[in-house]
Structure formats: C-alpha cells, structure tokens
PDB file of C-alpha atoms in Angstrom:
ATOM      1  CA  MET R   1      -0.189   0.218  -0.188  1.00  0.00           C
ATOM      2  CA  LEU R   2       2.933   2.336   0.792  1.00  0.00           C
ATOM      3  CA  GLU R   3       6.456   2.382  -1.171  1.00  0.00           C
ATOM      4  CA  ILE R   4       8.680   3.798   1.750  1.00  0.00           C
ATOM      5  CA  ASP R   5      12.584   4.460   1.051  1.00  0.00           C
ATOM      6  CA  PRO R   6      14.426   3.488   2.174  1.00  0.00           C
ATOM      7  CA  SER R   7      12.791   0.356   2.458  1.00  0.00           C
ATOM      8  CA  GLN R   8      14.993  -2.631   4.436  1.00  0.00           C
ATOM      9  CA  GLN R   9      17.827  -0.569   6.345  1.00  0.00           C
ATOM     10  CA  LEU R  10      17.754   3.350   8.051  1.00  0.00           C
ATOM     11  CA  ALA R  11      21.941   4.384   8.054  1.00  0.00           C
ATOM     12  CA  PHE R  12      22.782   6.917  10.472  1.00  0.00           C
ATOM     13  CA  ARG R  13      26.394   7.825   9.613  1.00  0.00           C
ATOM     14  CA  GLY R  14      28.392   9.367  13.224  1.00  0.00           C
ATOM     15  CA  PRO R  15      29.351  10.897  15.401  1.00  0.00           C
ATOM     16  CA  LEU R  16      26.963   9.150  17.469  1.00  0.00           C
ATOM     17  CA  THR R  17      27.665  10.712  20.582  1.00  0.00           C
ATOM     18  CA  ARG R  18      25.541  13.694  18.624  1.00  0.00           C
ATOM     19  CA  HIS R  19      21.610  13.975  16.626  1.00  0.00           C
ATOM     20  CA  VAL R  20      22.260  12.250  13.477  1.00  0.00           C
ATOM     21  CA  GLU R  21      19.644  12.502  11.659  1.00  0.00           C
ATOM     22  CA  VAL R  22      18.706  10.553   8.657  1.00  0.00           C
ATOM     23  CA  GLN R  23      15.098  10.961   6.312  1.00  0.00           C
ATOM     24  CA  LEU R  24      11.859   8.670   5.624  1.00  0.00           C
ATOM     25  CA  ALA R  25      10.241   8.862   2.121  1.00  0.00           C
ATOM     26  CA  ILE R  26       6.706   7.382   2.327  1.00  0.00           C
ATOM     27  CA  SER R  27       4.690   7.321  -1.176  1.00  0.00           C
ATOM     28  CA  ASN R  28       1.332   6.985  -1.499  1.00  0.00           C
ATOM     29  CA  PRO R  29       0.442   5.310  -5.051  1.00  0.00           C
ATOM     30  CA  THR R  30      -2.699   4.757  -4.280  1.00  0.00           C
ATOM     31  CA  SER R  31      -5.694   7.259  -4.961  1.00  0.00           C
ATOM     32  CA  ASP R  32      -6.880   7.164  -1.725  1.00  0.00           C
ATOM     33  CA  PHE R  33      -5.991   9.482   1.638  1.00  0.00           C
ATOM     34  CA  ILE R  34      -4.053   6.441   3.890  1.00  0.00           C
ATOM     35  CA  ALA R  35      -3.409   7.354   8.014  1.00  0.00           C
ATOM     36  CA  TYR R  36      -0.050   5.897   9.219  1.00  0.00           C
ATOM     37  CA  LYS R  37       1.737   5.854  13.220  1.00  0.00           C
ATOM     38  CA  ILE R  38       5.276   4.646  12.839  1.00  0.00           C
ATOM     39  CA  LYS R  39       6.560   3.054  15.741  1.00  0.00           C
ATOM     40  CA  THR R  40      10.189   1.692  16.944  1.00  0.00           C
ATOM     41  CA  THR R  41      11.474  -0.923  20.010  1.00  0.00           C
ATOM     42  CA  ALA R  42      13.962   1.782  21.200  1.00  0.00           C
ATOM     43  CA  PRO R  43      11.135   5.229  21.331  1.00  0.00           C
ATOM     44  CA  LYS R  44      13.965   6.220  24.303  1.00  0.00           C
ATOM     45  CA  GLN R  45      16.386   6.476  21.437  1.00  0.00           C
ATOM     46  CA  TYR R  46      14.859   7.629  18.751  1.00  0.00           C
ATOM     47  CA  CYS R  47      12.051  10.613  18.366  1.00  0.00           C
ATOM     48  CA  VAL R  48      10.288  10.697  14.815  1.00  0.00           C
ATOM     49  CA  LYS R  49       8.356  12.983  13.373  1.00  0.00           C
ATOM     50  CA  PRO R  50       5.502  12.976  12.272  1.00  0.00           C
ATOM     51  CA  ASN R  51       4.980   9.960  13.881  1.00  0.00           C
ATOM     52  CA  SER R  52       1.284  10.169  12.564  1.00  0.00           C
ATOM     53  CA  GLY R  53      -0.663  11.969  10.147  1.00  0.00           C
ATOM     54  CA  ARG R  54      -2.513  11.117   7.140  1.00  0.00           C
ATOM     55  CA  ILE R  55      -1.177  11.088   3.539  1.00  0.00           C
ATOM     56  CA  ALA R  56      -3.145  12.178   0.349  1.00  0.00           C
ATOM     57  CA  ALA R  57      -3.683   9.964  -2.752  1.00  0.00           C
ATOM     58  CA  HIS R  58      -0.510   9.858  -5.062  1.00  0.00           C
ATOM     59  CA  SER R  59       1.066  11.959  -2.719  1.00  0.00           C
ATOM     60  CA  SER R  60       4.825  11.515  -0.247  1.00  0.00           C
ATOM     61  CA  ILE R  61       5.999  12.777   2.768  1.00  0.00           C
ATOM     62  CA  SER R  62       9.220  13.160   4.455  1.00  0.00           C
ATOM     63  CA  ILE R  63       9.401  11.626   8.512  1.00  0.00           C
ATOM     64  CA  GLN R  64      13.145  12.827   9.944  1.00  0.00           C
ATOM     65  CA  VAL R  65      14.454  10.036  11.556  1.00  0.00           C
ATOM     66  CA  ILE R  66      16.060  11.850  15.351  1.00  0.00           C
ATOM     67  CA  LEU R  67      18.937   9.087  16.871  1.00  0.00           C
ATOM     68  CA  GLN R  68      19.446  10.769  20.370  1.00  0.00           C
ATOM     69  CA  PRO R  69      23.409  11.025  21.293  1.00  0.00           C
ATOM     70  CA  MET R  70      25.029   7.573  22.814  1.00  0.00           C
ATOM     71  CA  LYS R  71      27.477   8.398  26.015  1.00  0.00           C
ATOM     72  CA  GLU R  72      30.108   6.965  23.366  1.00  0.00           C
ATOM     73  CA  GLU R  73      30.622   5.762  20.235  1.00  0.00           C
ATOM     74  CA  PRO R  74      29.622   1.804  19.669  1.00  0.00           C
ATOM     75  CA  ALA R  75      32.151  -0.651  18.821  1.00  0.00           C
ATOM     76  CA  PRO R  76      33.901  -0.447  15.435  1.00  0.00           C
ATOM     77  CA  ASP R  77      31.559  -4.500  15.239  1.00  0.00           C
ATOM     78  CA  PHE R  78      27.985  -3.162  16.851  1.00  0.00           C
ATOM     79  CA  LYS R  79      24.425  -4.672  14.905  1.00  0.00           C
ATOM     80  CA  CYS R  80      21.841  -2.181  15.926  1.00  0.00           C
ATOM     81  CA  LYS R  81      18.631  -4.876  16.807  1.00  0.00           C
ATOM     82  CA  ASP R  82      16.382  -1.429  16.959  1.00  0.00           C
ATOM     83  CA  LYS R  83      13.760  -1.804  14.241  1.00  0.00           C
ATOM     84  CA  PHE R  84      10.966  -0.032  13.283  1.00  0.00           C
ATOM     85  CA  LEU R  85       7.031  -0.094  12.079  1.00  0.00           C
ATOM     86  CA  ILE R  86       4.948   1.427   9.929  1.00  0.00           C
ATOM     87  CA  GLN R  87       1.144   0.632  10.766  1.00  0.00           C
ATOM     88  CA  SER R  88      -1.143   2.290   7.641  1.00  0.00           C
ATOM     89  CA  VAL R  89      -4.969   1.946   6.760  1.00  0.00           C
ATOM     90  CA  VAL R  90      -6.949   3.389   3.955  1.00  0.00           C
ATOM     91  CA  LEU R  91      -9.324   6.004   4.668  1.00  0.00           C
ATOM     92  CA  THR R  92     -13.116   5.926   3.593  1.00  0.00           C
ATOM     93  CA  PRO R  93     -14.835   8.989   2.997  1.00  0.00           C
ATOM     94  CA  GLU R  94     -16.170   8.134   6.633  1.00  0.00           C
ATOM     95  CA  THR R  95     -12.659   7.805   8.330  1.00  0.00           C
ATOM     96  CA  ALA R  96     -11.762  11.179   6.479  1.00  0.00           C
ATOM     97  CA  LYS R  97     -13.905  12.655   8.723  1.00  0.00           C
ATOM     98  CA  VAL R  98     -11.855  11.213  11.798  1.00  0.00           C
ATOM     99  CA  SER R  99      -9.486  13.532  14.537  1.00  0.00           C
ATOM    100  CA  LEU R 100      -6.183  12.379  13.715  1.00  0.00           C
ATOM    101  CA  ALA R 101      -6.236  10.780  17.245  1.00  0.00           C
ATOM    102  CA  ASP R 102      -8.316   8.373  16.940  1.00  0.00           C
ATOM    103  CA  LEU R 103      -7.104   6.803  14.112  1.00  0.00           C
ATOM    104  CA  VAL R 104      -4.045   6.380  16.177  1.00  0.00           C
ATOM    105  CA  SER R 105      -5.346   4.936  18.282  1.00  0.00           C
ATOM    106  CA  ALA R 106      -7.271   2.860  16.044  1.00  0.00           C
ATOM    107  CA  LEU R 107      -4.412   1.888  14.520  1.00  0.00           C
ATOM    108  CA  THR R 108      -2.586   0.988  18.298  1.00  0.00           C
ATOM    109  CA  ARG R 109      -5.004  -1.429  19.358  1.00  0.00           C
TER     110      ARG R 109
END
C-alpha cells in the first residue's frame, strides 16, 4: 500500500555521540488517503517527526528520524537490533472525517 525509501534499513552516520538525523520518504501511490503511525522498539533512542499523519492520494511525505546521542561511540562491529514499524490504513469517506488521534488509537489496538 505504501512505498518506503529506504525500504529495508536506516543508516545513521556518526559521530553517534551527537544527534544524527536520517530522512525516510513515504509515498502513497494509491487513489485513497492513507493514515499512518510509526513505532520503534527503542522509543527513548529515537525521535520520529511526524510519527503519525495522513498522506494524500498520489503524494509523498518526508519523515525525520533522529537518533538521540549515545554516551560513547559503539564498537566498530556493533549491530543495532532496533526496529521500526509503519502501520497504515486506507481512509474511507467516513474515516477521513475522524480525528487523527482517533485514527492513531485505532491503529495501535
């Protein structure tokens, strides 16, 4: 339903002792509005802006994913196991009128 770039992995380039930001592009190739919510397994490590919203038909948005500073640089062979999940739902004419907070609440159930 959504096209995501990068599609598999976010690459945070150091130094990781500072805020590091990457861009995530989400495209809606459908003719419907879509609501989305982004979750992570490490919510204290990342700030995602915006972490939820609506995407118009045939349009794209840019998401900032910010890694919070680490106390020290990780080892060169460190493999990060943090994950992100993008939940989405097609909006019907009825659900398009629902508040974003209620849509996000429905996505997280």
